[in-house]
Each structure stands twice: as C-alpha cells, then as structure tokens.
C-alpha cells in the first residue's frame, strides 16, 4: 500500500509538483498520466526516495525514508543506469546481494528468459542498447520480489514483445498483491492493466479516475 499526502517539490524556481495526494491499494495499479513536464517523474522519484520533497510518503504505513520501507520496494527508472563493467547476469546478482537475498540461479535464469536476455547474459553494461538496459533494469527490480514497484515510463524504448511480457508481469504482480505505480504519457500502454489513474497537468493533480467506476471489464 502506498500513501502520498500533500506532496510538493520545487527545483530552484520550478514548482514541479504542487500538493499532490493519492493512495494505491495492495494488488492494484495506479497510473500517473500527463504530458511531458507535468511532474510524473518527480512524483516517482520522490516515492523512490531519490529527491527531497515536502509532504508525506508512506509505504505499508512506514515513511519511505525508513530502511524497512526501502527493503520492500523496487524502482525502474526512465533512464536505466548500468554498471559498465558488470555483465547482465551480474547486475541481477548484485541487486540480490544488495537486498541481502539469496542468489537463486533458477530465478535469474527464468527472468532472463522472459526478456530474451539468456544469450546476452554475459554482455557488459556498456555493450547494451537502451532497450536491453531497460529489460535488465526490469529484471533487477523483479528479482527482489518487491511489495511496491514503481515504473517510470516503462514501455518507452521496449520492443513489442517485451511490452507484452511486461504487461503479463504487471498482471502477475497484481495477483501477488503487489502495489504498482506507473507513469506514462501514452494511455494505450496501460489500458489493460490500470485500476486507478491520476491525471497530471503542470505539477497538479487535475483528475482521478477508477476503472471499476467506468464500467470497464478486463
Ligand atoms: P514528467 O515526468 O511529467 O515529464 P518531470 O517530473 O520530469 O515531469 O518534470 C516536472 C517539471 O520539473 C518540469 O518543468 C521539469 O522541467 C522540471 N524538472 C524536472 N527535473 C528537474 C531538475 N532536476 N531540475 C530542475 N527542474 C526539473
Ligand atoms: P523526465 O521528464 O521523465 O524527468 P527528462 O528527460 O525530462 O525526463 O529528464 C532527464 C533528467 O533531467 C532527469 O533526471 C530530470 O530530473 C532532469 N531534468 C529534467 N528537466 C530539467 C530541468 N529543467 N533542469 C534540470 N534538470 C532537469
């Protein structure tokens, strides 16, 4: 469960996010939608604990700054950062170690397979295309089996097959009761997975919609 209460963020003079509140229940997908510059990334980075902000953000009722809260969330940035000298597989091993989790090779194999990375698992970070980096970044976030997961424009730069796989994974995460926050500027990317949608404009929340209120069925 994710609670965002009165979140504001100013970069120098730009008020990037202006008093935004929402919550996302376990097992549901919340989507931030809006044009470029409307504050979506800033919200996600704040939730991920990467920015200073005013307001309150709670993950499973703990402040997101709390180490116990950090342990349960996964974050997939819009622009993936890779270690140039680690292989694809080593990235996943690294993240599992950082979270203090056991290195489960079968789990790593199956994640790599889902994103067609099996043949590329020995490639180094600086040999990867943007799309491959995105896939590695998704594998790393999924490997830790987070309870709350944040995806910033996850479909951008992915091939159609990976987009399809990611949508299946999002549905699986919902079944596992995971809390999911996705930002996008393209509605069609989330139309079959969303439960709640927040419309952002110039840093403000200008609308909130629930799928079940709109008579939509899966
Ligand atoms: P979105 O994700 O919807 O494209 P952002 O959260 O990236 O929106 O940006 C919201 C506003 O904050 C924009 O005006 C953007 O230019 C500004 N902004 C984002 N990051 C920074 C930064 N690091 N420094 C200054 N301004 C920023
Ligand atoms: P997004 O809109 O999703 O933040 P961008 O490509 O606009 O993606 O931003 C890339 C990086 O540049 C981000 O880290 C963002 O915080 C930063 N950034 C965005 N706008 C500005 C800005 N006006 N001034 C300084 N940094 C910015």
mmCIF file of C-alpha atoms and ligand atoms in Angstrom:
data_model
loop_
_atom_site.group_PDB
_atom_site.id
_atom_site.type_symbol
_atom_site.label_atom_id
_atom_site.label_comp_id
_atom_site.label_asym_id
_atom_site.label_seq_id
_atom_site.Cartn_x
_atom_site.Cartn_y
_atom_site.Cartn_z
ATOM 1 C CA UNK A 1 0.000 0.000 0.000
ATOM 2 C CA UNK A 2 1.290 3.415 -0.957
ATOM 3 C CA UNK A 3 0.156 6.738 0.548
ATOM 4 C CA UNK A 4 1.183 10.094 -0.871
ATOM 5 C CA UNK A 5 -0.050 13.027 1.199
ATOM 6 C CA UNK A 6 0.373 16.655 0.167
ATOM 7 C CA UNK A 7 3.498 16.045 -1.902
ATOM 8 C CA UNK A 8 5.211 19.147 -3.275
ATOM 9 C CA UNK A 9 8.590 19.521 -4.953
ATOM 10 C CA UNK A 10 10.369 22.640 -6.087
ATOM 11 C CA UNK A 11 13.517 22.648 -8.239
ATOM 12 C CA UNK A 12 15.015 26.115 -7.785
ATOM 13 C CA UNK A 13 12.093 28.214 -9.028
ATOM 14 C CA UNK A 14 10.078 25.498 -10.773
ATOM 15 C CA UNK A 15 7.225 24.078 -8.721
ATOM 16 C CA UNK A 16 7.350 20.629 -10.351
ATOM 17 C CA UNK A 17 4.744 19.001 -8.070
ATOM 18 C CA UNK A 18 2.094 21.022 -6.279
ATOM 19 C CA UNK A 19 0.331 19.450 -3.278
ATOM 20 C CA UNK A 20 -0.495 16.047 -4.782
ATOM 21 C CA UNK A 21 -2.208 13.344 -2.712
ATOM 22 C CA UNK A 22 -3.305 9.831 -3.615
ATOM 23 C CA UNK A 23 -3.100 6.270 -2.383
ATOM 24 C CA UNK A 24 -2.711 2.948 -4.114
ATOM 25 C CA UNK A 25 -4.125 -0.193 -2.535
ATOM 26 C CA UNK A 26 -2.333 -3.541 -2.478
ATOM 27 C CA UNK A 27 -2.926 -5.573 -5.610
ATOM 28 C CA UNK A 28 -3.776 -2.550 -7.751
ATOM 29 C CA UNK A 29 -2.114 -0.430 -10.419
ATOM 30 C CA UNK A 30 -2.072 3.351 -10.081
ATOM 31 C CA UNK A 31 -1.101 5.288 -13.182
ATOM 32 C CA UNK A 32 0.240 8.828 -13.393
ATOM 33 C CA UNK A 33 -0.695 10.194 -16.773
ATOM 34 C CA UNK A 34 0.020 13.577 -18.303
ATOM 35 C CA UNK A 35 2.199 15.378 -20.822
ATOM 36 C CA UNK A 36 5.982 15.744 -20.519
ATOM 37 C CA UNK A 37 6.902 18.111 -17.726
ATOM 38 C CA UNK A 38 3.674 17.579 -15.756
ATOM 39 C CA UNK A 39 5.520 16.175 -12.719
ATOM 40 C CA UNK A 40 5.138 12.400 -13.139
ATOM 41 C CA UNK A 41 8.839 11.528 -12.827
ATOM 42 C CA UNK A 42 9.248 13.866 -9.903
ATOM 43 C CA UNK A 43 6.470 12.053 -8.030
ATOM 44 C CA UNK A 44 8.000 8.649 -8.772
ATOM 45 C CA UNK A 45 11.497 9.787 -7.784
ATOM 46 C CA UNK A 46 10.085 11.220 -4.555
ATOM 47 C CA UNK A 47 8.326 7.950 -3.746
ATOM 48 C CA UNK A 48 11.558 6.074 -4.539
ATOM 49 C CA UNK A 49 13.360 8.277 -2.032
ATOM 50 C CA UNK A 50 15.635 9.923 -4.593
ATOM 51 C CA UNK A 51 14.566 13.520 -4.025
ATOM 52 C CA UNK A 52 13.902 15.883 -1.148
ATOM 53 C CA UNK A 53 10.277 16.940 -1.035
ATOM 54 C CA UNK A 54 7.661 18.331 1.283
ATOM 55 C CA UNK A 55 4.652 16.282 2.313
ATOM 56 C CA UNK A 56 4.424 12.696 3.433
ATOM 57 C CA UNK A 57 5.001 9.413 1.619
ATOM 58 C CA UNK A 58 4.265 6.105 3.301
ATOM 59 C CA UNK A 59 4.907 2.576 2.120
ATOM 60 C CA UNK A 60 2.974 -0.050 4.055
ATOM 61 C CA UNK A 61 2.358 2.641 6.700
ATOM 62 C CA UNK A 62 6.085 3.382 7.132
ATOM 63 C CA UNK A 63 7.743 6.614 5.949
ATOM 64 C CA UNK A 64 9.528 5.879 2.655
ATOM 65 C CA UNK A 65 12.790 7.011 4.255
ATOM 66 C CA UNK A 66 12.600 4.102 6.672
ATOM 67 C CA UNK A 67 15.053 1.317 5.868
ATOM 68 C CA UNK A 68 12.304 -1.298 6.334
ATOM 69 C CA UNK A 69 10.187 0.509 3.739
ATOM 70 C CA UNK A 70 13.097 0.699 1.307
ATOM 71 C CA UNK A 71 13.534 -3.066 1.503
ATOM 72 C CA UNK A 72 10.096 -3.740 0.050
ATOM 73 C CA UNK A 73 10.186 -1.512 -2.984
ATOM 74 C CA UNK A 74 11.538 -1.789 -6.470
ATOM 75 C CA UNK A 75 12.123 1.138 -8.821
ATOM 76 C CA UNK A 76 12.577 1.095 -12.579
ATOM 77 C CA UNK A 77 13.911 4.464 -13.735
ATOM 78 C CA UNK A 78 13.041 6.049 -17.039
ATOM 79 C CA UNK A 79 16.715 6.195 -17.943
ATOM 80 C CA UNK A 80 18.320 2.980 -16.731
ATOM 81 C CA UNK A 81 21.759 3.229 -15.147
ATOM 82 C CA UNK A 82 24.091 0.298 -15.763
ATOM 83 C CA UNK A 83 27.452 -0.644 -14.328
ATOM 84 C CA UNK A 84 29.685 -0.583 -17.430
ATOM 85 C CA UNK A 85 31.860 -3.491 -16.272
ATOM 86 C CA UNK A 86 29.213 -5.820 -14.870
ATOM 87 C CA UNK A 87 27.523 -8.365 -17.109
ATOM 88 C CA UNK A 88 23.753 -8.587 -17.495
ATOM 89 C CA UNK A 89 23.642 -11.527 -15.097
ATOM 90 C CA UNK A 90 25.966 -9.842 -12.604
ATOM 91 C CA UNK A 91 23.583 -6.872 -12.418
ATOM 92 C CA UNK A 92 20.859 -9.156 -11.086
ATOM 93 C CA UNK A 93 23.258 -10.917 -8.701
ATOM 94 C CA UNK A 94 24.438 -7.518 -7.467
ATOM 95 C CA UNK A 95 20.937 -6.300 -6.669
ATOM 96 C CA UNK A 96 20.040 -9.546 -4.873
ATOM 97 C CA UNK A 97 23.181 -9.142 -2.728
ATOM 98 C CA UNK A 98 22.388 -5.503 -2.038
ATOM 99 C CA UNK A 99 18.959 -6.530 -0.738
ATOM 100 C CA UNK A 100 20.518 -9.317 1.339
ATOM 101 C CA UNK A 101 18.692 -12.011 -0.633
ATOM 102 C CA UNK A 102 19.913 -15.430 -1.632
ATOM 103 C CA UNK A 103 21.318 -15.841 -5.155
ATOM 104 C CA UNK A 104 18.668 -18.027 -6.745
ATOM 105 C CA UNK A 105 20.093 -19.017 -10.137
ATOM 106 C CA UNK A 106 16.856 -20.589 -11.320
ATOM 107 C CA UNK A 107 15.013 -17.362 -10.634
ATOM 108 C CA UNK A 108 17.671 -15.383 -12.508
ATOM 109 C CA UNK A 109 17.502 -17.808 -15.466
ATOM 110 C CA UNK A 110 13.751 -17.538 -15.720
ATOM 111 C CA UNK A 111 13.783 -13.720 -15.562
ATOM 112 C CA UNK A 112 16.469 -13.544 -18.265
ATOM 113 C CA UNK A 113 14.472 -15.939 -20.435
ATOM 114 C CA UNK A 114 11.280 -13.909 -20.199
ATOM 115 C CA UNK A 115 13.074 -10.890 -21.637
ATOM 116 C CA UNK A 116 15.137 -12.781 -24.246
ATOM 117 C CA UNK A 117 18.327 -11.979 -22.371
ATOM 118 C CA UNK A 118 19.579 -15.565 -21.971
ATOM 119 C CA UNK A 119 22.004 -15.264 -24.917
ATOM 120 C CA UNK A 120 23.053 -11.811 -23.760
ATOM 121 C CA UNK A 121 23.666 -12.545 -20.091
ATOM 122 C CA UNK A 122 27.459 -12.243 -20.462
ATOM 123 C CA UNK A 123 27.367 -8.886 -22.233
ATOM 124 C CA UNK A 124 28.761 -5.953 -20.275
ATOM 125 C CA UNK A 125 26.688 -2.979 -19.190
ATOM 126 C CA UNK A 126 28.357 -0.660 -21.668
ATOM 127 C CA UNK A 127 27.668 -3.032 -24.569
ATOM 128 C CA UNK A 128 23.905 -2.858 -24.130
ATOM 129 C CA UNK A 129 21.346 -0.987 -26.212
ATOM 130 C CA UNK A 130 18.824 1.271 -24.454
ATOM 131 C CA UNK A 131 16.131 -1.396 -24.839
ATOM 132 C CA UNK A 132 18.359 -4.086 -23.323
ATOM 133 C CA UNK A 133 19.272 -1.810 -20.416
ATOM 134 C CA UNK A 134 15.574 -1.263 -19.823
ATOM 135 C CA UNK A 135 14.988 -5.019 -19.729
ATOM 136 C CA UNK A 136 17.904 -5.582 -17.310
ATOM 137 C CA UNK A 137 16.545 -2.825 -15.127
ATOM 138 C CA UNK A 138 13.121 -4.521 -15.060
ATOM 139 C CA UNK A 139 14.725 -7.908 -14.239
ATOM 140 C CA UNK A 140 16.663 -6.337 -11.360
ATOM 141 C CA UNK A 141 13.527 -4.779 -9.877
ATOM 142 C CA UNK A 142 11.547 -8.013 -10.228
ATOM 143 C CA UNK A 143 14.331 -10.190 -8.817
ATOM 144 C CA UNK A 144 13.865 -8.731 -5.337
ATOM 145 C CA UNK A 145 10.120 -9.583 -5.416
ATOM 146 C CA UNK A 146 9.083 -6.151 -4.198
ATOM 147 C CA UNK A 147 5.780 -5.422 -2.460
ATOM 148 C CA UNK A 148 5.650 -1.976 -4.044
ATOM 149 C CA UNK A 149 7.019 -1.303 -7.509
ATOM 150 C CA UNK A 150 7.435 1.973 -9.383
ATOM 151 C CA UNK A 151 7.899 2.134 -13.121
ATOM 152 C CA UNK A 152 8.740 5.417 -14.818
ATOM 153 C CA UNK A 153 7.634 5.352 -18.493
ATOM 154 C CA UNK A 154 8.431 1.625 -18.597
ATOM 155 C CA UNK A 155 7.234 0.943 -22.121
ATOM 156 C CA UNK A 156 9.326 3.618 -23.833
ATOM 157 C CA UNK A 157 12.175 2.029 -25.788
ATOM 158 C CA UNK A 158 10.921 -1.544 -25.338
ATOM 159 C CA UNK A 159 10.171 -3.788 -28.308
ATOM 160 C CA UNK A 160 6.567 -5.028 -28.718
ATOM 161 C CA UNK A 161 7.396 -8.488 -27.362
ATOM 162 C CA UNK A 162 8.934 -7.044 -24.196
ATOM 163 C CA UNK A 163 5.954 -4.698 -23.772
ATOM 164 C CA UNK A 164 3.632 -7.700 -23.945
ATOM 165 C CA UNK A 165 5.753 -9.581 -21.386
ATOM 166 C CA UNK A 166 5.845 -6.577 -19.083
ATOM 167 C CA UNK A 167 2.049 -6.312 -19.183
ATOM 168 C CA UNK A 168 1.762 -10.006 -18.267
ATOM 169 C CA UNK A 169 4.221 -9.447 -15.417
ATOM 170 C CA UNK A 170 2.227 -6.456 -14.150
ATOM 171 C CA UNK A 171 -0.881 -8.662 -14.038
ATOM 172 C CA UNK A 172 1.070 -11.353 -12.151
ATOM 173 C CA UNK A 173 2.324 -8.762 -9.661
ATOM 174 C CA UNK A 174 -1.281 -7.681 -9.068
ATOM 175 C CA UNK A 175 -2.218 -11.270 -8.309
ATOM 176 C CA UNK A 176 0.648 -11.385 -5.801
ATOM 177 C CA UNK A 177 -0.953 -8.361 -4.104
ATOM 178 C CA UNK A 178 1.860 -6.017 -5.157
ATOM 179 C CA UNK A 179 1.259 -2.235 -5.177
ATOM 180 C CA UNK A 180 2.174 -0.764 -8.557
ATOM 181 C CA UNK A 181 2.787 2.846 -9.622
ATOM 182 C CA UNK A 182 3.368 3.520 -13.323
ATOM 183 C CA UNK A 183 3.965 6.810 -15.106
ATOM 184 C CA UNK A 184 3.181 7.195 -18.776
ATOM 185 C CA UNK A 185 2.196 9.762 -21.356
ATOM 186 C CA UNK A 186 0.580 7.058 -23.500
ATOM 187 C CA UNK A 187 -2.769 5.748 -22.331
ATOM 188 C CA UNK A 188 -2.702 2.749 -24.661
ATOM 189 C CA UNK A 189 0.321 1.369 -22.796
ATOM 190 C CA UNK A 190 -1.678 0.838 -19.606
ATOM 191 C CA UNK A 191 -5.261 0.437 -20.807
ATOM 192 C CA UNK A 192 -5.486 -3.260 -19.932
ATOM 193 C CA UNK A 193 -3.689 -3.102 -16.565
ATOM 194 C CA UNK A 194 -4.726 0.080 -14.764
ATOM 195 C CA UNK A 195 -7.089 0.324 -11.773
ATOM 196 C CA UNK A 196 -6.721 3.976 -10.805
ATOM 197 C CA UNK A 197 -5.482 6.868 -12.868
ATOM 198 C CA UNK A 198 -4.261 10.300 -11.868
ATOM 199 C CA UNK A 199 -4.259 12.981 -14.494
ATOM 200 C CA UNK A 200 -1.363 15.404 -14.046
ATOM 201 C CA UNK A 201 -1.060 18.873 -15.535
ATOM 202 C CA UNK A 202 1.671 21.402 -14.735
ATOM 203 C CA UNK A 203 2.510 19.709 -11.437
ATOM 204 C CA UNK A 204 -1.074 19.498 -10.242
ATOM 205 C CA UNK A 205 -3.422 16.563 -9.965
ATOM 206 C CA UNK A 206 -6.352 17.570 -12.145
ATOM 207 C CA UNK A 207 -8.332 14.338 -12.096
ATOM 208 C CA UNK A 208 -8.572 10.893 -10.556
ATOM 209 C CA UNK A 209 -10.457 8.004 -12.111
ATOM 210 C CA UNK A 210 -11.168 4.415 -11.120
ATOM 211 C CA UNK A 211 -11.574 1.708 -13.718
ATOM 212 C CA UNK A 212 -14.429 -0.005 -11.892
ATOM 213 C CA UNK A 213 -16.378 3.276 -11.921
ATOM 214 C CA UNK A 214 -16.077 3.479 -15.669
ATOM 215 C CA UNK A 215 -17.826 0.187 -16.319
ATOM 216 C CA UNK A 216 -14.726 -1.323 -17.839
ATOM 217 C CA UNK A 217 -14.074 -5.035 -17.629
ATOM 218 C CA UNK A 218 -10.761 -6.858 -18.120
HETATM 219 P P1 LIG B 1 7.278 14.430 -16.348
HETATM 220 O O1 LIG B 1 7.832 13.204 -15.720
HETATM 221 O O2 LIG B 1 5.786 14.507 -16.292
HETATM 222 O O3 LIG B 1 7.824 14.659 -17.705
HETATM 223 P P2 LIG B 1 9.005 15.876 -14.529
HETATM 224 O O4 LIG B 1 8.671 15.464 -13.166
HETATM 225 O O5 LIG B 1 10.199 15.289 -15.179
HETATM 226 O O6 LIG B 1 7.723 15.689 -15.461
HETATM 227 O O7 LIG B 1 9.189 17.454 -14.577
HETATM 228 C C1 LIG B 1 8.302 18.363 -13.958
HETATM 229 C C2 LIG B 1 8.879 19.756 -14.058
HETATM 230 O O8 LIG B 1 10.066 19.832 -13.273
HETATM 231 C C3 LIG B 1 9.300 20.160 -15.474
HETATM 232 O O9 LIG B 1 9.065 21.542 -15.590
HETATM 233 C C4 LIG B 1 10.791 19.847 -15.478
HETATM 234 O O10 LIG B 1 11.478 20.631 -16.412
HETATM 235 C C5 LIG B 1 11.181 20.182 -14.063
HETATM 236 N N1 LIG B 1 12.349 19.404 -13.605
HETATM 237 C C6 LIG B 1 12.434 18.045 -13.551
HETATM 238 N N2 LIG B 1 13.626 17.671 -13.050
HETATM 239 C C7 LIG B 1 14.297 18.813 -12.782
HETATM 240 C C8 LIG B 1 15.583 19.091 -12.238
HETATM 241 N N3 LIG B 1 16.419 18.113 -11.867
HETATM 242 N N4 LIG B 1 15.941 20.387 -12.101
HETATM 243 C C9 LIG B 1 15.111 21.385 -12.462
HETATM 244 N N5 LIG B 1 13.878 21.195 -12.975
HETATM 245 C C10 LIG B 1 13.475 19.927 -13.124
HETATM 246 P P1 LIG B 2 11.608 13.212 -17.190
HETATM 247 O O1 LIG B 2 10.701 14.192 -17.883
HETATM 248 O O2 LIG B 2 10.992 11.872 -17.073
HETATM 249 O O3 LIG B 2 12.185 13.720 -15.901
HETATM 250 P P2 LIG B 2 13.740 14.178 -18.748
HETATM 251 O O4 LIG B 2 14.411 13.574 -19.946
HETATM 252 O O5 LIG B 2 12.956 15.413 -18.853
HETATM 253 O O6 LIG B 2 12.853 13.015 -18.142
HETATM 254 O O7 LIG B 2 14.825 14.397 -17.615
HETATM 255 C C1 LIG B 2 16.011 13.679 -17.555
HETATM 256 C C2 LIG B 2 16.781 14.126 -16.336
HETATM 257 O O8 LIG B 2 16.983 15.546 -16.371
HETATM 258 C C3 LIG B 2 16.039 13.830 -15.058
HETATM 259 O O9 LIG B 2 16.949 13.412 -14.083
HETATM 260 C C4 LIG B 2 15.400 15.172 -14.679
HETATM 261 O O10 LIG B 2 15.253 15.265 -13.280
HETATM 262 C C5 LIG B 2 16.393 16.171 -15.221
HETATM 263 N N1 LIG B 2 15.712 17.415 -15.671
HETATM 264 C C6 LIG B 2 14.528 17.493 -16.307
HETATM 265 N N2 LIG B 2 14.176 18.774 -16.531
HETATM 266 C C7 LIG B 2 15.199 19.523 -16.015
HETATM 267 C C8 LIG B 2 15.432 20.925 -15.909
HETATM 268 N N3 LIG B 2 14.569 21.835 -16.361
HETATM 269 N N4 LIG B 2 16.578 21.329 -15.333
HETATM 270 C C9 LIG B 2 17.445 20.428 -14.855
HETATM 271 N N5 LIG B 2 17.283 19.085 -14.911
HETATM 272 C C10 LIG B 2 16.165 18.655 -15.476
#
